[in-house]
Amino acid sequence: MPSDTVFALVDGNAFYVSCERVFNLQLRQRPVVVLSNNDGCVVARSDEAKALGIAMGTPYFKIKREYEKAGGLALSSNYTLYADLSSRMMSIIGEYSDRQEVYSIDEAFIEWTGFRHFNLDEMAFRLRQQVQRWIGIPVGIGIGQTKTLAKVANRLAKTHPDFKAHGICNLTALPSPVREALLKETPVGAVWGIGRRGSAKLEGLGIRTALDLSQAHSPWIRQQFTVVMERTALELRGVPCIDLEQVPPPKQQIVSSRSFGQRVTDLPTLRQAVSTYTARAAEKLRYQGSETSALTVFLNTPPYNPSEPQHHPSVTLRLERPTADTLILCQAAGRGLERLYQPGYRYQKAGVMLLNLTPKGPGQLSLFDHVDTDRAAKRETLLALIDGLNRDMGRETIWTAAQGLTRQAQETPWRMQRGALSPAYTTRWSDLPKVMAG
């Protein structure tokens, strides 16, 4: 890779909270947290909430009284809104480089090659300002010679007093002694990809900071850990080992599952939930151009309530031939559910997992197989039409009968509890912000 190549990581600050604040000015300067499915745990925090000592992953019921007493507000996860604003943000980031990797809903890497004579700090400032003005999302930008160093720089841009005010940290523009000092201030557990187990083992071997890891002998690192850890050490030295993934690799399996808003005891309600999860998984399967030849269905009762009878069954069904057809997969999931279900249990969760994923193609038929190509083409057209309508008009604009015959039938106890859900704002006409004339 050319020596004048650098990477920038653009990351939304407290992204879920920032999305909520774009359209609700009353949330600004106030402690705000966003909760996980069924309003369970804290998954995003404003700076004001962090100042109150609210930790990520905290069950909300444990902090609810004191938090609300301090003026804090909790919101349900509005994934539709977050996904739409993320798409808009990634579009702007992509204007600054033709090589972009969307790493997560709120993070993107971009690569700058041949920009050695450009002022990267100025470019990063313009990018940050444009996202803030056009979308309303504040971002931090870290710049480094490798993706791992860009991750370190992004963390410094958000937390280090020398960079936090501007939200930009460009490690490539700093003298070597300053870069080393910043790596020395970075705990090894905060380095991208290390993880809790890896950091514990590294610290046990005397490697406590990012600088320590960068200076460790490569063959020894590989011997003690893996080639992945060796690559991380090399990246911290400024040696690029991890390329951009401009096209995400196809998933090897697809899981669709949710905890229920209330306990479910009857088979028809479970069938609606499992069919809905299967339909969502099938849509993802078609989106990545794959087919599945096996499907697993599973059920769970509340695992942390020993006073209730426990039942955690699963079953895997093999399909006659690979498919991405929602109706075929829903029928298979229904057969699996009938084999699993037992009366007398209060189920908390259900889900499906699509296995043995392969690229879509004609496949290998057996001697006795017969495929009606005309019917298959019509079914494929129908599924594409359904996917398009659901994408443009909102999830489950069209659904299968197994998911419930009416919209009211879909509003059942298994649906997620989202008692503090904000409006959709950008994806539903009725929720568009209104400006009243004075």
XYZ file of C-alpha atoms in Angstrom:
438
model
C 0.000 0.000 0.000
C 1.431 3.461 -0.829
C 3.124 5.255 2.074
C 0.958 8.353 1.574
C -2.240 6.436 2.354
C -4.062 7.418 5.533
C -7.350 6.317 7.055
C -10.025 8.387 8.763
C -12.699 6.996 11.062
C -15.859 9.102 11.327
C -18.029 8.167 14.295
C -21.317 9.684 15.483
C -21.212 10.948 19.068
C -23.763 9.115 21.237
C -25.443 8.383 17.937
C -28.887 7.233 19.101
C -29.208 10.180 21.487
C -27.959 12.590 18.809
C -30.604 11.299 16.366
C -33.324 11.974 18.933
C -32.011 15.487 19.568
C -32.102 16.438 15.877
C -35.894 16.803 15.977
C -36.546 17.403 19.671
C -34.735 20.486 20.901
C -36.047 19.959 24.431
C -33.656 17.019 24.767
C -30.576 19.184 24.399
C -28.527 19.961 27.514
C -30.579 17.332 29.365
C -29.602 13.844 30.583
C -30.930 11.410 27.950
C -30.538 7.658 27.589
C -31.840 5.322 24.896
C -32.974 1.877 25.977
C -32.626 -1.550 24.367
C -35.449 -3.804 23.202
C -38.438 -3.856 25.534
C -37.006 -0.795 27.292
C -34.555 -3.005 29.122
C -30.988 -1.668 29.341
C -29.158 1.560 28.574
C -27.544 1.399 25.099
C -26.762 5.091 24.511
C -26.087 8.030 26.847
C -25.742 11.759 26.467
C -22.779 13.469 28.128
C -25.168 14.745 30.781
C -26.284 11.179 31.550
C -22.653 10.019 31.713
C -21.989 12.805 34.217
C -24.677 11.261 36.447
C -22.700 8.005 36.444
C -25.065 6.065 34.178
C -23.140 3.072 32.789
C -23.727 1.333 29.462
C -25.780 -1.826 29.760
C -27.376 -0.842 33.068
C -30.904 -2.284 33.489
C -33.132 0.753 33.495
C -35.358 -0.389 36.344
C -32.336 -0.201 38.666
C -31.681 3.494 38.006
C -35.136 4.730 36.985
C -36.126 6.454 40.239
C -32.898 8.346 40.926
C -32.270 9.103 37.270
C -35.687 10.644 36.657
C -35.418 12.492 39.965
C -32.257 14.126 38.562
C -34.192 15.293 35.493
C -33.140 12.450 33.191
C -35.260 11.171 30.320
C -35.306 7.668 28.832
C -36.399 6.892 25.276
C -37.220 3.652 23.493
C -34.982 2.620 20.591
C -36.290 4.113 17.346
C -34.330 1.961 14.890
C -36.174 3.252 11.829
C -35.111 6.818 12.572
C -31.527 5.836 13.381
C -31.141 3.792 10.195
C -32.470 6.629 8.022
C -30.182 9.275 9.541
C -27.269 6.845 9.349
C -27.856 6.383 5.621
C -27.845 10.149 5.113
C -24.686 10.563 7.189
C -22.846 7.802 5.296
C -23.805 9.433 2.001
C -22.110 12.665 3.045
C -19.004 10.854 4.321
C -18.753 9.038 1.001
C -18.413 12.371 -0.808
C -14.963 12.800 0.739
C -13.456 9.601 -0.658
C -14.288 6.994 -3.269
C -13.063 4.334 -0.831
C -15.429 4.001 2.112
C -16.252 1.207 4.532
C -19.476 1.515 6.517
C -18.331 -0.232 9.670
C -21.500 0.129 11.759
C -24.655 2.215 11.935
C -22.655 5.189 13.252
C -19.088 4.532 12.031
C -17.367 4.672 8.659
C -13.756 4.402 7.531
C -12.553 6.346 4.524
C -9.177 6.074 2.822
C -7.208 9.021 1.533
C -4.437 8.093 -0.927
C -2.409 10.747 -2.719
C -3.538 13.468 -0.301
C -0.088 14.010 1.180
C -0.032 17.681 0.126
C -3.570 18.374 1.359
C -4.441 19.757 4.766
C -6.192 16.705 6.258
C -7.238 18.614 9.364
C -9.037 21.132 7.184
C -10.745 18.363 5.203
C -11.807 16.645 8.409
C -13.152 19.944 9.753
C -15.222 20.489 6.592
C -16.572 16.939 6.756
C -17.491 17.271 10.419
C -19.137 20.640 9.809
C -21.131 19.358 6.830
C -22.515 16.360 8.739
C -23.437 18.644 11.644
C -25.189 21.187 9.415
C -26.919 18.861 6.978
C -27.889 16.008 9.312
C -27.560 17.493 12.797
C -25.295 14.719 14.093
C -22.025 15.658 15.862
C -19.158 13.356 14.888
C -15.621 12.642 16.013
C -12.916 12.049 13.395
C -9.682 10.154 13.938
C -6.935 10.030 11.317
C -4.047 7.561 11.258
C -1.741 5.608 8.967
C -3.751 2.439 9.616
C -7.335 1.575 10.504
C -6.295 0.638 14.052
C -4.509 3.964 14.538
C -7.559 5.762 13.118
C -9.642 3.991 15.780
C -7.216 5.120 18.489
C -7.292 8.664 17.099
C -11.099 8.656 17.044
C -11.182 7.705 20.719
C -8.764 10.535 21.493
C -10.890 12.970 19.458
C -13.829 12.230 21.745
C -12.119 11.943 25.126
C -8.730 13.696 25.196
C -8.801 17.316 26.426
C -6.409 18.420 23.652
C -8.781 17.238 20.899
C -12.292 16.983 22.350
C -13.216 20.630 21.735
C -12.663 20.266 17.974
C -13.612 16.565 17.718
C -10.648 15.801 15.442
C -7.385 13.976 16.143
C -4.890 13.598 13.305
C -2.076 11.343 14.492
C -0.251 11.681 11.167
C 0.314 15.400 11.787
C 1.847 14.941 15.253
C 5.570 14.518 16.036
C 6.646 10.962 16.897
C 7.212 11.708 20.626
C 3.668 13.109 20.924
C 2.162 10.088 19.133
C 4.052 7.733 21.436
C 2.852 9.650 24.485
C -0.753 9.350 23.323
C -0.362 5.604 22.685
C 1.118 5.300 26.168
C -2.008 6.967 27.583
C -4.265 4.501 25.720
C -5.045 1.315 27.717
C -4.431 -1.822 25.704
C -8.025 -2.879 26.363
C -9.219 0.205 24.460
C -7.436 -0.861 21.265
C -9.744 -1.990 18.456
C -10.311 -5.755 18.474
C -8.469 -6.597 21.714
C -11.469 -7.445 23.882
C -11.682 -8.227 27.574
C -9.957 -11.612 27.476
C -7.178 -10.382 25.230
C -6.492 -7.341 27.385
C -6.393 -9.448 30.558
C -3.815 -11.792 29.037
C -1.773 -8.916 27.610
C -1.726 -7.126 30.954
C -0.663 -10.359 32.630
C 2.328 -10.383 30.279
C 3.206 -6.797 31.125
C 1.624 -5.168 28.042
C -0.672 -2.526 29.495
C -0.830 0.204 26.877
C -1.156 0.576 23.122
C 2.487 1.702 23.045
C 3.575 -1.492 24.829
C 1.770 -3.597 22.236
C 3.227 -1.633 19.340
C 6.749 -2.254 20.649
C 6.292 -5.974 21.342
C 8.272 -8.442 19.216
C 6.009 -9.708 16.392
C 6.995 -13.423 16.453
C 6.490 -13.483 20.226
C 3.050 -11.861 19.883
C 2.028 -14.444 17.289
C 3.323 -17.270 19.498
C 1.461 -16.031 22.567
C -1.726 -15.090 20.723
C -2.648 -15.301 17.025
C -1.751 -13.695 13.732
C -4.681 -11.313 14.329
C -2.997 -9.885 17.431
C 0.272 -9.618 15.512
C -1.499 -7.580 12.844
C -2.918 -5.289 15.507
C 0.583 -4.692 16.884
C 1.907 -3.949 13.404
C -0.971 -1.563 12.715
C -0.136 0.335 15.912
C 3.371 0.774 14.488
C 1.902 2.306 11.346
C 2.152 -0.793 9.133
C -1.178 -1.271 7.281
C -2.421 -4.874 7.603
C -6.209 -4.432 7.486
C -7.768 -3.257 4.228
C -11.062 -1.476 3.767
C -14.086 -3.690 3.184
C -15.990 -1.574 0.677
C -18.408 -4.441 0.026
C -19.314 -6.305 3.235
C -18.786 -10.073 2.894
C -21.999 -12.125 2.825
C -23.067 -13.409 6.221
C -22.545 -17.095 6.850
C -25.738 -17.299 8.906
C -28.646 -14.992 9.608
C -30.389 -14.839 12.987
C -33.691 -13.078 13.600
C -34.887 -13.055 17.184
C -36.441 -10.806 19.818
C -37.494 -10.987 23.440
C -41.260 -10.667 23.814
C -42.920 -7.656 25.368
C -44.920 -10.091 27.539
C -44.706 -13.820 28.229
C -46.406 -15.959 25.568
C -48.098 -19.280 26.306
C -50.197 -20.195 23.252
C -49.102 -21.682 19.926
C -50.964 -19.266 17.556
C -49.235 -16.230 19.085
C -45.858 -17.969 18.928
C -46.530 -18.796 15.285
C -47.110 -15.100 14.497
C -43.831 -14.152 16.166
C -41.759 -16.905 14.540
C -43.286 -16.193 11.116
C -42.433 -12.504 11.458
C -38.830 -13.250 12.416
C -38.572 -15.702 9.521
C -39.906 -13.128 7.054
C -37.319 -10.587 8.229
C -34.515 -13.131 7.946
C -35.651 -14.092 4.430
C -35.615 -10.430 3.380
C -32.012 -10.097 4.615
C -31.145 -13.313 2.815
C -32.437 -11.994 -0.506
C -30.733 -8.640 0.044
C -27.297 -10.267 0.153
C -28.118 -12.556 -2.796
C -28.006 -15.823 -0.867
C -30.132 -18.900 -0.286
C -30.402 -21.255 2.678
C -30.737 -25.023 2.856
C -31.314 -25.339 6.617
C -33.290 -23.477 9.251
C -33.178 -23.616 13.063
C -36.126 -22.596 15.257
C -35.677 -22.010 18.988
C -37.757 -21.035 22.025
C -36.704 -19.783 25.459
C -38.414 -19.340 28.781
C -37.012 -16.679 31.177
C -33.538 -18.058 32.064
C -33.062 -15.914 35.185
C -36.301 -16.856 36.905
C -35.712 -20.248 38.566
C -39.209 -20.213 40.023
C -40.656 -20.804 36.536
C -40.457 -24.116 34.642
C -37.594 -23.959 32.143
C -37.818 -24.941 28.482
C -35.143 -24.018 25.904
C -35.739 -26.274 22.877
C -34.445 -25.923 19.327
C -34.770 -27.901 16.122
C -32.998 -27.737 12.764
C -34.856 -28.567 9.569
C -33.209 -29.415 6.238
C -34.875 -28.008 3.147
C -35.348 -29.945 -0.072
C -33.333 -27.371 -2.018
C -31.742 -23.987 -1.222
C -34.253 -21.135 -1.193
C -34.814 -17.531 -0.176
C -38.600 -17.744 -0.521
C -40.401 -16.260 2.491
C -43.415 -18.552 2.155
C -41.338 -21.748 1.989
C -39.232 -20.665 4.956
C -42.284 -19.658 7.017
C -43.877 -23.060 6.356
C -40.686 -24.810 7.480
C -40.430 -22.617 10.583
C -44.047 -23.419 11.426
C -43.340 -27.158 11.246
C -40.369 -26.712 13.526
C -42.375 -24.667 16.008
C -45.058 -27.378 16.244
C -42.368 -29.895 17.174
C -40.975 -27.615 19.887
C -44.039 -26.133 21.529
C -45.253 -27.563 24.836
C -48.218 -26.172 26.787
C -47.650 -24.948 30.320
C -44.556 -22.832 29.660
C -44.334 -19.028 29.604
C -42.033 -18.271 26.702
C -39.951 -15.109 26.765
C -38.155 -15.356 23.421
C -38.245 -17.078 20.042
C -36.205 -16.888 16.891
C -34.937 -18.456 13.717
C -31.460 -18.999 12.293
C -30.801 -19.533 8.583
C -27.837 -21.872 8.004
C -25.714 -23.236 5.152
C -25.984 -20.012 3.158
C -24.848 -20.171 -0.453
C -24.888 -17.657 -3.322
C -28.125 -17.627 -5.237
C -27.956 -19.851 -8.307
C -29.540 -22.750 -10.152
C -28.177 -25.274 -7.643
C -27.828 -29.021 -8.017
C -31.059 -30.894 -8.650
C -31.693 -34.555 -7.958
C -32.756 -37.025 -10.630
C -36.434 -36.664 -9.717
C -36.536 -32.899 -9.131
C -38.674 -30.792 -11.407
C -38.605 -27.007 -11.299
C -41.370 -24.977 -12.916
C -39.177 -22.134 -14.202
C -42.125 -19.939 -15.140
C -43.678 -20.233 -11.689
C -40.306 -19.692 -10.031
C -39.758 -16.514 -12.036
C -43.193 -15.183 -11.037
C -42.516 -15.968 -7.372
C -39.181 -14.165 -7.568
C -40.870 -11.125 -9.097
C -43.501 -11.170 -6.348
C -40.885 -11.313 -3.585
C -38.916 -8.472 -5.163
C -42.108 -6.398 -5.302
C -42.871 -7.098 -1.632
C -39.310 -6.210 -0.615
C -39.498 -2.968 -2.573
C -42.820 -1.916 -1.049
C -41.674 -2.736 2.481
C -38.442 -0.851 1.906
C -40.145 2.243 0.481
C -43.372 2.306 2.516
C -42.174 0.887 5.820
C -41.562 -2.541 7.318
C -44.492 -4.961 7.068
C -46.526 -2.838 4.695
C -47.146 -6.270 3.166
C -46.865 -9.389 5.293
C -47.777 -13.066 5.209
C -51.004 -14.421 6.660
C -48.984 -16.429 9.188
C -47.898 -13.116 10.736
C -51.529 -12.153 11.449
C -54.489 -11.521 9.180
C -54.983 -7.865 10.166
C -52.825 -5.045 11.395
C -54.639 -5.234 14.740
C -53.805 -8.929 15.002
C -50.139 -8.032 14.705
C -50.279 -5.762 17.751
C -49.977 -8.726 20.086
C -48.179 -9.214 23.419
C -45.068 -10.604 21.754
C -44.303 -7.275 20.094
C -41.556 -5.223 21.705
C -42.551 -2.854 24.479
C -41.499 0.650 23.488
C -43.348 2.909 25.880
C -41.271 6.008 25.125
C -40.937 5.760 21.340
C -40.337 9.020 19.506
C -42.015 9.756 16.138
C -40.491 8.402 12.939
C -39.948 11.999 11.719
C -38.298 11.136 8.361
C -40.003 7.931 7.207
C -43.724 8.441 7.918
C -45.818 11.251 6.493
C -47.891 11.636 9.651
C -44.747 12.069 11.759
C -43.086 14.787 9.671
C -42.128 17.781 11.844
C -44.595 20.647 11.445
C -43.733 24.333 11.342
C -46.574 26.546 12.482
C -46.909 30.061 11.070
C -46.676 32.806 13.666
